[in-house]
Amino acid sequence: MVAVKDVAREVGLSVTTVSRALTGYDDVAAATRERIRAAAEALDYHPNQMARSLQTRRANAIGLAMPAVHRTYDSFWLDFIGGVAGVCAAKGIDLLLSMSDSSERPARGLAQFARSQRVDGLLLCDIERQDSRIAYLQKHDVPFVAFGRTESDHSYPYCDVDGAAGVMHAVERLLALGHRRIAYLGLDPTYGFSHFRLGGYRTALLKAGVSYDPHLVHEGLTEATADGVVASLLSGPSRPTAIFAAADFLALASLRGARNTGLTVPHNLSIIVFDDNLLVQQSEPPLTAVSQPNRRIGEEVAALLLDRLSHPTRPLVQRLLVPIMFERGSTAPPTRSKSEAVA
Amino acid sequence: MVAVKDVAREVGLSVTTVSRALTGYDDVAAATRERIRAAAEALDYHPNQMARSLQTRRANAIGLAMPAVHRTYDSFWLDFIGGVAGVCAAKGIDLLLSMSDSSERPARGLAQFARSQRVDGLLLCDIERQDSRIAYLQKHDVPFVAFGRTESDHSYPYCDVDGAAGVMHAVERLLALGHRRIAYLGLDPTYGFSHFRLGGYRTALLKAGVSYDPHLVHEGLTEATADGVVASLLSGPSRPTAIFAAADFLALASLRGARNTGLTVPHNLSIIVFDDNLLVQQSEPPLTAVSQPNRRIGEEVAALLLDRLSHPTRPLVQRLLVPIMFERGSTAPPTRSKSEAVA
DNA sequence: GTGAAAGCGCTAACAT
DNA sequence: ATGTTAGCGCTTTCAC
């Protein structure tokens, strides 16, 4: 281990001068600085980050608190992490990754993480409609930026995808195509994004004067339950002519269900999926999808946090990214059999 | 910020005693310990990790050095990270994530990372056939475990998938089905795994006495070049009857190529892909695939490193995980037209 | 422009 | 069983 004092001895100067020369931001003769820099290079000196942090009270690191549970296929999170990591690397900030089950005591992990001074701030993911972590972090003055929003009371900085707008746009497209019975397949309603996505669905119906039929709406679906719900949805006499799926696996389940029921997509059943990825692009037919800028979200949320750490007094930023829809082969006007047309 | 001395003052004891009571492993009266623990809890005390690390010379963290570039779809890495993170969390070790382009100066990033005492050890990914990082880390006594192997000279601990065995097994299966013209589509030959996978292909041919035809082997393929290569491969007079694809996107390109050429899979063309995931499972037909235990690899490699850090003197471990093949709908005996049968 | 000294919060000898 | 003292490697007043 080579320390400042080794460099100091090498160049015959004091520890102080070496420190100043290396961190740069003080007055030290240009010649001296160069000499010191060379010596440090030669000795392959790397400042001990722990000692530095202890003194400066900055960890030069942020923490990313992610959910541990993922479906087998999940292209979103890797892109997202890539965005976060990219921004951190560019700014010389370390990234600590914490993947904790939400089953653990809510803020316990975060405490260990943030209050032990390991990180200067936190990136929070998978925000719940009422998320206890937010109050906890605010109470303890831990800087953080959320990816996602609680149901209401947004007194914290965040960057989120405007799920409501994305879904609304998609459902409006289905309505424009002539669909009136549009099913909604949603994820765990605990999370904020579920709330907003379903909200977008309701808004679209409301604006179009189409009544909301609770039988067409299923939330909290998982890979285990999706196929069953789709089957019952498609087998009824007043089946939907279109399905909005809040996740890729729900869309794939819809596709399977249609196939099993003898319905062809898009002629007998239109499908739009939230979150675009290779899986839904490669399906047969390729699915019309609402696409989020995965990597961009990670970059944005990381940049927001780093900015906040550098300029704590700046007013808090809340940013909404608008997803865009790619129309592919899974959407068409409804074609009904006579019996259905009566309804 | 609440520090040891605050807890000490609270209970009317010395800092030392508090420290010992909290870290546990020293002799302090059970009653005292409980009193201290309660006070710490009440004050919501969290030890400053930086100070602790500075003193103990242990960061209680490891670094994961991952490649920054990924294809749009990449289920492997998220599973892998999940495995690493899980093991770290279970042992109370922090995980620092570094996603660096390999374009950067080889070990530069690692130096900043490891030698600054931020981490106790490193997890190295995407090992190249000749990987300069390994010598660098060995020279500087930075403990590490590699996921992957260099071409030769394995003087370091690693955990890897036995790509050679996986590919050999797959190609032998194709041979057993009667295939003789088996193409190989490979990734960047810079990486160790490319070397081993192609080796498995050659071994299988050799053992079966089938001559190696360089025209059937294409390495260094990317999403940009895959379709072109597949097209030329399938258009020739002596086209392959089977393709081994070293990655999902190469298999999908093969599938597209077959479709474009009017060949049906598996009857006119068999396909086996390395790395199993939803994408190749959901394709039409579902692909026979060599499957790696993604998450398990991450767990294994992390466990190996943590073990090494706790017991530096233990002999170095090198572990090979054997992938297993799932036979699906993309493999069948070859069916040739008469003109082809002549060759 | 450079150096001496203090101290960040913690643990670890070494007393007692 | 508990306290005293020193010091991890660094930055930072404060002198000069």
XYZ file of C-alpha atoms (C1' of nucleotides) in Angstrom:
718
model
C 0.000 0.000 0.000
C 1.481 3.303 -1.084
C 0.174 6.367 0.764
C 0.561 10.121 0.493
C 3.488 10.131 2.810
C 5.347 7.797 0.473
C 4.862 10.195 -2.367
C 5.836 13.062 -0.086
C 9.059 11.358 0.930
C 9.843 10.595 -2.690
C 9.654 14.217 -3.771
C 10.965 15.652 -0.514
C 7.868 17.674 0.245
C 5.238 17.642 2.910
C 2.149 15.474 2.906
C 0.036 18.588 2.730
C 1.558 19.796 -0.477
C 1.224 16.435 -2.115
C -2.407 16.225 -1.165
C -3.099 19.667 -2.538
C -1.195 19.041 -5.726
C -3.079 15.855 -6.377
C -6.579 17.012 -5.579
C -5.738 19.987 -7.699
C -7.758 22.751 -6.266
C -5.197 24.708 -4.352
C -2.228 26.887 -4.999
C 0.897 24.892 -5.588
C 3.659 25.792 -8.014
C 3.075 24.328 -11.439
C 6.514 22.768 -11.487
C 6.033 21.211 -8.053
C 2.655 19.872 -9.030
C 4.086 18.202 -12.077
C 6.886 16.680 -10.113
C 4.412 15.316 -7.597
C 2.098 14.009 -10.244
C 4.969 12.169 -11.876
C 6.075 10.642 -8.593
C 2.547 9.533 -7.791
C 2.278 7.965 -11.204
C 5.623 6.245 -10.823
C 4.726 4.852 -7.416
C 1.296 3.890 -8.751
C -0.314 5.781 -5.936
C -4.069 5.615 -5.499
C -5.614 7.643 -2.707
C -7.364 5.588 -0.086
C -10.981 6.357 -0.714
C -12.016 5.409 2.801
C -9.642 7.840 4.417
C -10.636 10.543 2.003
C -14.314 9.963 2.581
C -13.885 9.962 6.305
C -12.342 13.362 6.103
C -14.459 14.963 3.436
C -17.694 13.330 4.525
C -18.484 12.390 0.970
C -18.571 8.796 -0.134
C -18.387 9.619 -3.821
C -20.849 6.853 -4.328
C -24.533 6.427 -4.732
C -26.722 3.441 -4.065
C -29.216 1.872 -6.395
C -32.008 0.132 -4.523
C -33.611 -2.291 -6.903
C -36.160 -5.019 -6.513
C -34.709 -8.490 -6.335
C -37.535 -10.280 -8.030
C -37.630 -10.321 -11.760
C -39.345 -12.372 -14.297
C -37.239 -14.668 -16.386
C -37.278 -12.130 -19.093
C -36.702 -8.544 -18.208
C -34.801 -6.400 -20.600
C -35.857 -3.212 -18.888
C -33.699 -3.392 -15.817
C -30.433 -4.138 -17.490
C -30.862 -1.181 -19.792
C -31.819 0.932 -16.823
C -28.775 -0.142 -14.824
C -26.615 0.543 -17.834
C -27.903 4.096 -17.927
C -27.265 4.642 -14.250
C -23.817 3.085 -14.424
C -22.902 5.128 -17.461
C -23.700 8.431 -15.809
C -21.922 7.427 -12.618
C -18.822 6.323 -14.473
C -18.709 9.577 -16.399
C -18.742 11.546 -13.155
C -16.357 9.278 -11.289
C -18.992 8.201 -8.837
C -19.181 4.651 -7.556
C -22.379 2.726 -7.852
C -23.530 0.397 -5.115
C -26.166 -2.057 -6.071
C -28.700 -3.330 -3.602
C -31.267 -5.813 -4.777
C -33.571 -6.426 -1.904
C -36.818 -8.267 -1.688
C -39.630 -5.980 -0.776
C -40.470 -8.671 1.728
C -37.708 -7.387 3.954
C -38.457 -4.777 6.531
C -39.126 -1.671 4.506
C -36.344 0.762 5.209
C -34.019 -1.459 7.169
C -31.751 -2.172 4.277
C -31.697 1.427 3.225
C -30.602 2.512 6.668
C -27.614 0.232 6.720
C -26.865 1.484 3.291
C -27.294 5.214 3.460
C -26.798 6.152 7.061
C -23.551 4.272 7.354
C -22.131 6.916 5.024
C -21.331 4.446 2.339
C -23.316 6.381 -0.190
C -24.113 10.026 -0.587
C -27.527 9.375 -1.966
C -29.966 6.788 -3.145
C -31.856 5.815 -6.248
C -35.200 4.319 -5.328
C -37.037 1.982 -7.659
C -40.375 0.242 -7.676
C -42.138 2.948 -5.771
C -45.300 1.746 -4.130
C -48.517 3.701 -4.108
C -47.815 4.465 -0.488
C -44.113 4.054 -0.020
C -42.787 4.157 3.531
C -39.207 4.489 2.406
C -39.760 8.005 1.190
C -40.787 9.404 4.548
C -37.939 7.524 6.177
C -35.330 8.982 3.881
C -36.749 12.466 4.138
C -36.761 12.236 7.909
C -33.114 11.293 7.939
C -32.091 13.791 5.295
C -30.828 11.154 2.932
C -30.769 12.620 -0.551
C -32.583 10.438 -3.047
C -34.304 10.437 -6.379
C -37.114 8.075 -7.149
C -37.809 6.229 -10.325
C -41.555 6.126 -10.025
C -44.213 7.963 -8.123
C -46.425 7.337 -5.158
C -50.128 7.775 -5.597
C -50.086 11.366 -4.430
C -48.213 13.907 -2.353
C -45.125 14.210 -4.453
C -42.774 16.160 -2.272
C -39.649 14.467 -3.545
C -37.586 14.505 -6.726
C -38.331 11.819 -9.241
C -38.114 10.809 -12.820
C -40.839 8.622 -14.125
C -42.479 7.466 -17.284
C -45.843 8.997 -17.852
C -47.649 5.694 -17.792
C -51.054 7.321 -17.732
C -50.368 9.177 -20.951
C -48.863 6.110 -22.574
C -51.805 3.897 -21.775
C -54.338 6.584 -22.576
C -52.820 7.103 -25.969
C -52.867 3.393 -26.676
C -56.442 2.914 -25.569
C -57.511 5.924 -27.571
C -55.950 4.302 -30.580
C -57.998 1.172 -29.940
C -61.123 3.273 -29.525
C -60.379 5.065 -32.770
C -60.130 1.699 -34.486
C -63.663 1.039 -33.294
C -63.063 -1.092 -30.232
C -65.480 -0.673 -27.375
C -64.805 -3.729 -25.267
C -61.181 -3.287 -24.293
C -59.759 -5.459 -21.545
C -56.985 -4.297 -19.237
C -54.434 -6.726 -17.833
C -52.403 -5.166 -15.072
C -49.586 -5.915 -12.664
C -49.374 -5.703 -8.909
C -51.557 -2.742 -7.889
C -49.261 -2.087 -4.955
C -46.927 -0.181 -7.202
C -47.429 3.387 -8.233
C -47.051 2.709 -11.911
C -49.973 0.275 -11.845
C -52.133 3.022 -10.471
C -51.152 5.467 -13.178
C -51.409 3.004 -16.029
C -54.895 1.939 -15.041
C -55.729 5.605 -14.627
C -54.776 6.195 -18.241
C -57.109 3.423 -19.290
C -60.009 4.889 -17.367
C -59.367 8.362 -18.643
C -59.397 7.228 -22.240
C -62.704 5.435 -21.771
C -64.187 8.367 -19.925
C -63.196 10.852 -22.583
C -64.729 8.624 -25.225
C -67.901 8.102 -23.223
C -67.343 4.357 -23.074
C -68.499 2.876 -19.814
C -65.990 1.165 -17.545
C -66.682 -2.543 -17.215
C -64.920 -4.024 -14.173
C -65.191 -7.500 -15.661
C -62.727 -6.453 -18.309
C -60.126 -5.262 -15.825
C -57.737 -7.617 -14.059
C -54.902 -6.393 -11.941
C -52.268 -8.181 -9.927
C -51.619 -10.762 -12.589
C -48.548 -12.944 -12.567
C -47.047 -15.470 -14.917
C -48.908 -18.106 -12.944
C -52.347 -16.543 -13.233
C -52.221 -14.774 -16.580
C -53.175 -17.653 -18.830
C -56.217 -18.563 -16.764
C -57.569 -15.046 -16.709
C -57.047 -14.625 -20.425
C -58.815 -17.887 -21.124
C -61.885 -16.945 -19.123
C -61.836 -13.467 -20.602
C -61.845 -14.766 -24.166
C -64.294 -17.591 -23.655
C -67.226 -15.500 -22.460
C -70.061 -14.474 -24.746
C -69.209 -10.803 -24.539
C -65.505 -11.151 -24.948
C -63.274 -8.117 -25.439
C -62.191 -7.242 -28.959
C -58.971 -5.769 -27.694
C -56.590 -6.225 -24.798
C -54.241 -3.737 -23.286
C -51.465 -5.640 -21.518
C -49.387 -3.782 -18.960
C -46.403 -6.079 -19.454
C -44.833 -8.296 -22.064
C -45.728 -11.583 -20.444
C -49.358 -10.538 -20.222
C -49.368 -9.816 -23.927
C -47.781 -13.163 -24.685
C -50.392 -14.848 -22.533
C -53.062 -12.993 -24.509
C -51.500 -14.213 -27.715
C -51.528 -17.791 -26.475
C -55.093 -17.394 -25.290
C -56.209 -16.118 -28.652
C -54.532 -19.026 -30.386
C -56.155 -21.505 -28.040
C -59.571 -19.939 -28.548
C -59.224 -19.907 -32.295
C -59.068 -16.160 -32.506
C -56.605 -14.534 -34.842
C -54.656 -11.463 -33.901
C -55.323 -8.743 -34.898
C -58.561 -9.543 -36.739
C -60.479 -11.055 -33.889
C -58.428 -9.593 -31.110
C -56.192 -6.555 -30.962
C -53.354 -6.378 -28.463
C -51.243 -3.497 -27.261
C -48.481 -4.037 -24.763
C -46.713 -1.692 -22.377
C -42.930 -1.837 -22.568
C -41.332 -2.605 -25.855
C -38.658 -5.228 -26.261
C -37.356 -7.936 -28.551
C -39.770 -10.443 -27.146
C -42.856 -8.555 -28.236
C -41.193 -7.473 -31.456
C -40.375 -11.042 -32.394
C -43.754 -12.497 -31.563
C -46.208 -13.556 -34.220
C -47.587 -11.081 -35.063
C -45.205 -8.431 -33.789
C -47.038 -6.452 -31.144
C -48.046 -2.839 -31.143
C -46.257 -1.523 -28.094
C -45.891 1.472 -25.830
C -42.172 1.976 -25.528
C -40.231 3.487 -22.654
C -36.703 4.801 -23.102
C -35.175 2.269 -20.728
C -31.608 3.402 -20.689
C -32.572 7.037 -20.794
C -34.617 6.656 -17.631
C -31.597 5.296 -15.807
C -29.430 8.107 -17.077
C -31.991 10.709 -16.146
C -32.570 9.480 -12.642
C -28.841 9.169 -11.959
C -28.113 12.611 -13.364
C -30.869 14.051 -11.210
C -29.360 12.556 -8.078
C -25.809 13.612 -8.841
C -27.039 17.073 -9.587
C -28.863 17.162 -6.331
C -25.748 16.080 -4.450
C -23.628 18.757 -6.073
C -26.237 21.481 -5.677
C -28.369 20.636 -2.659
C -30.163 23.957 -2.684
C -31.501 23.790 -6.200
C -35.237 23.373 -6.375
C -36.300 19.767 -6.607
C -36.848 18.361 -10.070
C -39.677 16.112 -11.113
C -39.498 14.816 -14.610
C -41.975 12.833 -16.636
C -40.834 10.993 -19.741
C -43.486 10.403 -22.349
C -43.510 6.924 -23.819
C -44.175 6.512 -27.508
C -46.263 3.892 -29.252
C -45.033 1.742 -32.092
C -47.855 0.368 -34.133
C -47.161 -3.095 -35.403
C -49.217 -6.048 -36.471
C -51.376 -6.686 -33.463
C -53.907 -3.896 -33.872
C -56.789 -3.638 -36.321
C -60.453 -2.682 -36.322
C -62.655 -5.206 -34.535
C -64.392 -7.910 -36.537
C -67.334 -9.372 -34.713
C -69.471 -12.339 -35.343
C -73.221 -11.629 -35.577
C -74.010 -12.837 -32.096
C -71.447 -10.496 -30.659
C -72.636 -7.555 -32.736
C -75.990 -7.684 -30.988
C -74.435 -6.843 -27.662
C -24.740 12.151 12.513
C -24.652 10.002 15.643
C -21.295 8.411 16.429
C -19.939 5.907 18.932
C -19.103 8.602 21.391
C -22.740 9.675 21.457
C -23.799 6.186 22.380
C -20.971 6.047 24.918
C -22.073 9.259 26.562
C -25.652 8.032 26.635
C -24.800 4.893 28.570
C -21.948 6.427 30.561
C -19.300 4.068 29.253
C -16.173 4.397 27.167
C -16.139 4.426 23.394
C -14.142 1.240 23.417
C -16.699 -0.705 25.327
C -19.452 0.463 23.072
C -17.482 -0.506 20.013
C -16.792 -3.929 21.408
C -20.334 -4.489 22.510
C -21.656 -3.604 19.107
C -19.218 -5.527 16.962
C -19.887 -8.380 19.311
C -16.726 -10.328 19.386
C -15.204 -9.312 22.639
C -15.792 -9.801 26.282
C -18.324 -7.380 27.631
C -20.890 -8.124 30.318
C -24.123 -9.397 28.878
C -26.109 -6.785 30.763
C -23.851 -3.971 29.587
C -24.034 -5.199 26.035
C -27.784 -5.174 26.122
C -27.876 -1.708 27.566
C -25.571 -0.494 24.828
C -27.482 -2.206 22.119
C -30.670 -0.591 23.315
C -29.089 2.839 23.435
C -27.677 2.430 19.937
C -31.061 1.360 18.702
C -32.742 4.288 20.407
C -30.297 6.767 18.963
C -30.577 5.061 15.589
C -26.825 4.675 15.480
C -25.193 3.313 12.367
C -21.429 2.866 12.389
C -19.590 4.951 9.863
C -18.422 2.414 7.382
C -15.637 4.607 6.091
C -14.085 5.024 9.499
C -14.437 1.348 10.200
C -12.888 0.377 6.896
C -10.025 2.764 7.364
C -9.207 1.096 10.613
C -9.845 -2.526 9.757
C -8.499 -2.267 6.225
C -11.501 -4.104 4.921
C -14.015 -2.402 2.682
C -16.673 -5.034 3.201
C -17.455 -4.636 -0.421
C -16.599 -6.298 -3.667
C -16.621 -4.938 -7.166
C -18.296 -6.428 -10.182
C -16.561 -5.444 -13.395
C -18.997 -5.992 -16.194
C -18.976 -5.121 -19.850
C -20.972 -2.043 -20.740
C -22.116 -3.165 -24.125
C -25.079 -5.399 -24.355
C -27.458 -6.320 -27.038
C -30.984 -5.071 -26.748
C -31.962 -8.360 -25.371
C -29.819 -9.945 -22.755
C -31.463 -11.923 -20.046
C -28.229 -13.491 -18.959
C -26.635 -10.560 -17.236
C -29.545 -9.557 -15.094
C -29.881 -13.081 -13.775
C -26.161 -13.158 -13.192
C -26.171 -9.864 -11.314
C -29.084 -11.102 -9.265
C -27.050 -14.117 -8.214
C -24.072 -12.011 -7.241
C -26.214 -9.485 -5.383
C -28.056 -12.223 -3.543
C -24.910 -13.798 -2.177
C -23.462 -10.427 -1.225
C -26.617 -9.371 0.559
C -26.710 -12.621 2.502
C -23.179 -12.016 3.744
C -23.614 -8.314 4.385
C -21.152 -7.352 1.709
C -21.692 -4.335 -0.496
C -21.614 -4.705 -4.216
C -20.059 -2.072 -6.418
C -20.974 -2.227 -10.025
C -18.635 -1.083 -12.739
C -19.766 -1.317 -16.318
C -16.868 -0.269 -18.439
C -16.355 -0.391 -22.136
C -13.528 -2.655 -23.025
C -12.420 0.210 -25.219
C -11.052 1.928 -22.151
C -7.508 1.386 -21.117
C -7.472 -2.185 -19.885
C -6.820 -2.117 -16.184
C -7.129 1.606 -15.599
C -10.634 1.403 -14.286
C -9.835 -1.571 -12.140
C -6.973 0.266 -10.503
C -9.091 3.183 -9.453
C -11.536 0.645 -8.223
C -9.534 -1.910 -6.356
C -6.375 -0.165 -5.313
C -8.211 2.732 -3.755
C -9.385 0.266 -1.119
C -13.002 0.685 -2.052
C -13.404 -3.009 -2.550
C -11.751 -6.040 -1.063
C -11.891 -7.988 -4.253
C -13.123 -8.096 -7.785
C -15.371 -10.157 -9.987
C -14.076 -10.158 -13.528
C -16.349 -10.815 -16.476
C -15.920 -11.215 -20.194
C -12.492 -12.683 -19.955
C -10.542 -12.364 -23.156
C -8.416 -15.119 -24.618
C -5.412 -13.157 -23.456
C -6.609 -10.918 -20.695
C -4.202 -8.283 -19.453
C -6.300 -7.524 -16.392
C -5.425 -10.830 -14.807
C -1.713 -10.226 -14.704
C -2.323 -6.710 -13.455
C -4.465 -7.850 -10.566
C -2.123 -10.648 -9.659
C 0.821 -8.268 -9.680
C -0.958 -5.945 -7.284
C -2.306 -8.691 -5.082
C -5.911 -7.771 -5.686
C -8.053 -10.792 -4.884
C -10.384 -11.650 -7.721
C -12.438 -14.408 -9.226
C -13.104 -14.596 -12.922
C -16.243 -15.573 -14.684
C -14.659 -17.042 -17.753
C -11.288 -18.348 -18.759
C -8.369 -17.192 -20.793
C -7.132 -19.434 -23.535
C -4.565 -21.125 -21.337
C -2.405 -20.723 -18.282
C -5.114 -20.753 -15.657
C -3.329 -19.656 -12.541
C -6.314 -17.851 -11.079
C -9.604 -18.821 -9.491
C -12.602 -18.867 -11.769
C -16.027 -20.219 -12.314
C -17.068 -20.797 -15.850
C -19.527 -22.650 -17.965
C -18.028 -25.557 -19.813
C -18.832 -24.140 -23.216
C -16.770 -26.741 -25.005
C -18.758 -29.569 -23.459
C -22.049 -27.815 -24.124
C -21.326 -27.230 -27.780
C -19.789 -30.638 -28.256
C -22.846 -32.290 -26.845
C -25.108 -30.257 -29.106
C -23.098 -30.937 -32.229
C -22.921 -34.620 -31.385
C -26.674 -34.598 -31.196
C -26.844 -33.088 -34.668
C -24.379 -35.665 -35.930
C -26.443 -38.428 -34.392
C -29.474 -37.099 -36.239
C -27.517 -37.576 -39.429
C -26.243 -34.088 -40.105
C -22.847 -33.758 -41.696
C -22.824 -30.184 -42.890
C -23.178 -28.243 -39.660
C -22.505 -24.531 -39.682
C -21.135 -22.667 -36.697
C -22.089 -19.051 -36.014
C -19.902 -17.521 -33.353
C -19.351 -14.299 -31.451
C -16.309 -12.131 -31.025
C -13.320 -14.488 -31.001
C -11.508 -12.146 -28.647
C -13.300 -13.663 -25.720
C -12.294 -16.861 -24.069
C -15.697 -18.421 -24.284
C -15.686 -18.109 -28.079
C -12.505 -20.088 -28.150
C -13.918 -22.860 -26.006
C -17.261 -23.044 -27.778
C -15.666 -23.351 -31.172
C -13.321 -25.917 -29.684
C -16.315 -28.009 -28.701
C -17.564 -27.861 -32.255
C -14.257 -29.022 -33.658
C -13.910 -31.784 -31.130
C -17.322 -33.184 -31.952
C -16.548 -33.225 -35.671
C -13.150 -34.767 -35.072
C -14.514 -37.528 -32.897
C -17.111 -38.314 -35.540
C -14.579 -38.233 -38.338
C -16.364 -35.414 -40.104
C -13.994 -33.012 -41.776
C -13.888 -29.394 -40.689
C -15.094 -27.054 -43.405
C -13.978 -23.475 -42.756
C -16.679 -22.177 -45.077
C -19.249 -23.303 -42.560
C -17.672 -21.438 -39.677
C -18.226 -17.747 -39.066
C -17.006 -15.997 -35.986
C -17.196 -12.408 -34.853
C -20.784 -11.991 -35.945
C -22.910 -9.118 -34.761
C -26.518 -8.151 -35.120
C -25.473 -6.084 -38.095
C -23.697 -8.867 -39.953
C -25.615 -11.964 -38.928
C -28.402 -11.829 -41.498
C -26.019 -11.361 -44.398
C -23.860 -14.295 -43.403
C -26.845 -16.544 -42.874
C -28.263 -15.597 -46.261
C -25.059 -16.456 -48.094
C -24.677 -19.620 -46.074
C -28.133 -20.871 -46.969
C -28.132 -19.811 -50.589
C -25.107 -21.830 -51.679
C -25.419 -25.192 -53.436
C -23.873 -27.096 -50.589
C -25.749 -25.400 -47.812
C -25.554 -26.688 -44.253
C -28.398 -28.858 -42.975
C -27.893 -27.602 -39.455
C -26.659 -24.506 -37.707
C -25.153 -24.170 -34.298
C -25.649 -20.592 -33.115
C -23.511 -19.353 -30.250
C -26.087 -16.758 -29.207
C -29.803 -16.118 -29.344
C -29.672 -13.382 -31.949
C -27.655 -15.610 -34.251
C -30.314 -18.290 -33.957
C -33.050 -15.799 -34.688
C -31.128 -14.596 -37.709
C -30.867 -18.212 -38.839
C -34.588 -18.589 -38.422
C -35.229 -15.496 -40.498
C -32.765 -16.699 -43.096
C -34.481 -20.040 -43.361
C -37.829 -18.363 -43.784
C -36.475 -16.087 -46.492
C -34.907 -18.994 -48.338
C -38.048 -21.063 -48.172
C -36.530 -23.620 -45.852
C -38.581 -24.949 -42.992
C -37.128 -25.536 -39.546
C -36.428 -28.235 -38.519
C -37.078 -30.275 -41.679
C -34.761 -28.448 -44.018
C -32.618 -26.843 -41.402
C -31.919 -27.751 -37.800
C -30.895 -25.086 -35.319
C -29.366 -25.312 -31.859
C -28.630 -22.215 -29.878
C -26.284 -21.539 -26.987
C -27.908 -19.828 -24.017
C -31.511 -20.532 -23.284
C -34.045 -17.803 -22.695
C -37.633 -16.782 -23.319
C -36.749 -15.382 -26.689
C -35.605 -18.689 -28.110
C -38.314 -20.547 -26.263
C -41.034 -18.366 -27.729
C -39.784 -18.463 -31.275
C -41.483 -20.461 -33.986
C -40.524 -23.235 -33.662
C -39.153 -23.139 -30.128
C -35.431 -23.730 -30.351
C -33.382 -26.575 -29.033
C -30.992 -24.820 -26.703
C -27.918 -25.303 -24.568
C -28.820 -23.764 -21.250
C -26.556 -22.118 -18.700
C -27.603 -21.677 -15.080
C -27.434 -17.882 -15.259
C -28.211 -16.990 -11.703
C -26.262 -19.893 -10.342
C -23.130 -18.717 -12.108
C -23.418 -15.352 -10.411
C -23.944 -16.976 -7.040
C -21.044 -19.305 -7.541
C -18.573 -16.701 -8.615
C -19.545 -14.372 -5.765
C -19.361 -17.145 -3.201
C -15.941 -18.094 -4.500
C -14.666 -14.561 -4.060
C -16.119 -14.079 -0.589
C -14.659 -17.371 0.439
C -11.312 -16.333 -0.875
C -11.451 -13.090 1.064
C -12.316 -14.849 4.296
C -9.782 -17.598 3.807
C -6.936 -16.238 1.702
C -4.766 -19.260 2.211
C -7.151 -21.841 0.909
C -6.095 -23.400 -2.361
C -7.559 -21.645 -5.352
C -10.771 -23.012 -6.733
C -11.611 -23.438 -10.384
C -15.101 -24.571 -11.135
C -16.726 -25.605 -14.385
C -20.495 -25.696 -14.651
C -21.871 -28.058 -17.239
C -24.670 -26.641 -19.352
C -27.583 -28.850 -20.281
C -29.413 -29.105 -23.556
C -33.148 -28.786 -23.937
C -34.379 -30.402 -27.095
C -37.270 -28.531 -28.633
C -38.729 -28.158 -32.061
C -35.786 -26.936 -34.079
C -33.882 -30.176 -34.482
C -34.646 -33.132 -36.757
C -32.865 -35.438 -39.153
C -31.781 -33.704 -42.349
C -33.983 -33.906 -45.427
C -32.127 -33.203 -48.616
C -33.215 -32.595 -52.130
C -31.689 -34.946 -54.710
C -29.152 -32.444 -55.977
C -27.848 -31.967 -52.498
C -27.733 -35.662 -51.751
C -25.169 -36.117 -54.494
C -22.633 -33.992 -52.648
C 3.915 28.394 -2.201
C 4.733 25.226 1.491
C 4.632 22.879 6.213
C 2.906 21.569 11.072
C -0.734 19.936 13.541
C -5.285 18.535 14.320
C -8.950 15.462 13.628
C -12.691 12.750 10.671
C -15.043 7.967 13.475
C -13.564 4.005 14.345
C -10.903 -0.306 16.281
C -7.086 -2.477 18.683
C -3.145 -2.957 21.608
C -2.172 -2.458 26.110
C -3.164 -1.379 30.564
C -6.009 -1.855 34.886
C -14.982 -6.381 32.360
C -13.842 -1.734 31.184
C -10.841 2.470 30.070
C -6.557 4.874 27.927
C -4.005 5.704 24.140
C -2.648 5.482 19.591
C -3.314 5.581 14.857
C -5.622 3.948 10.098
C -4.695 7.798 5.468
C -6.409 11.569 4.336
C -7.767 16.790 4.141
C -7.741 21.147 6.231
C -7.206 25.229 9.128
C -3.590 28.012 10.360
C 1.000 29.604 10.364
C 5.080 31.091 7.875
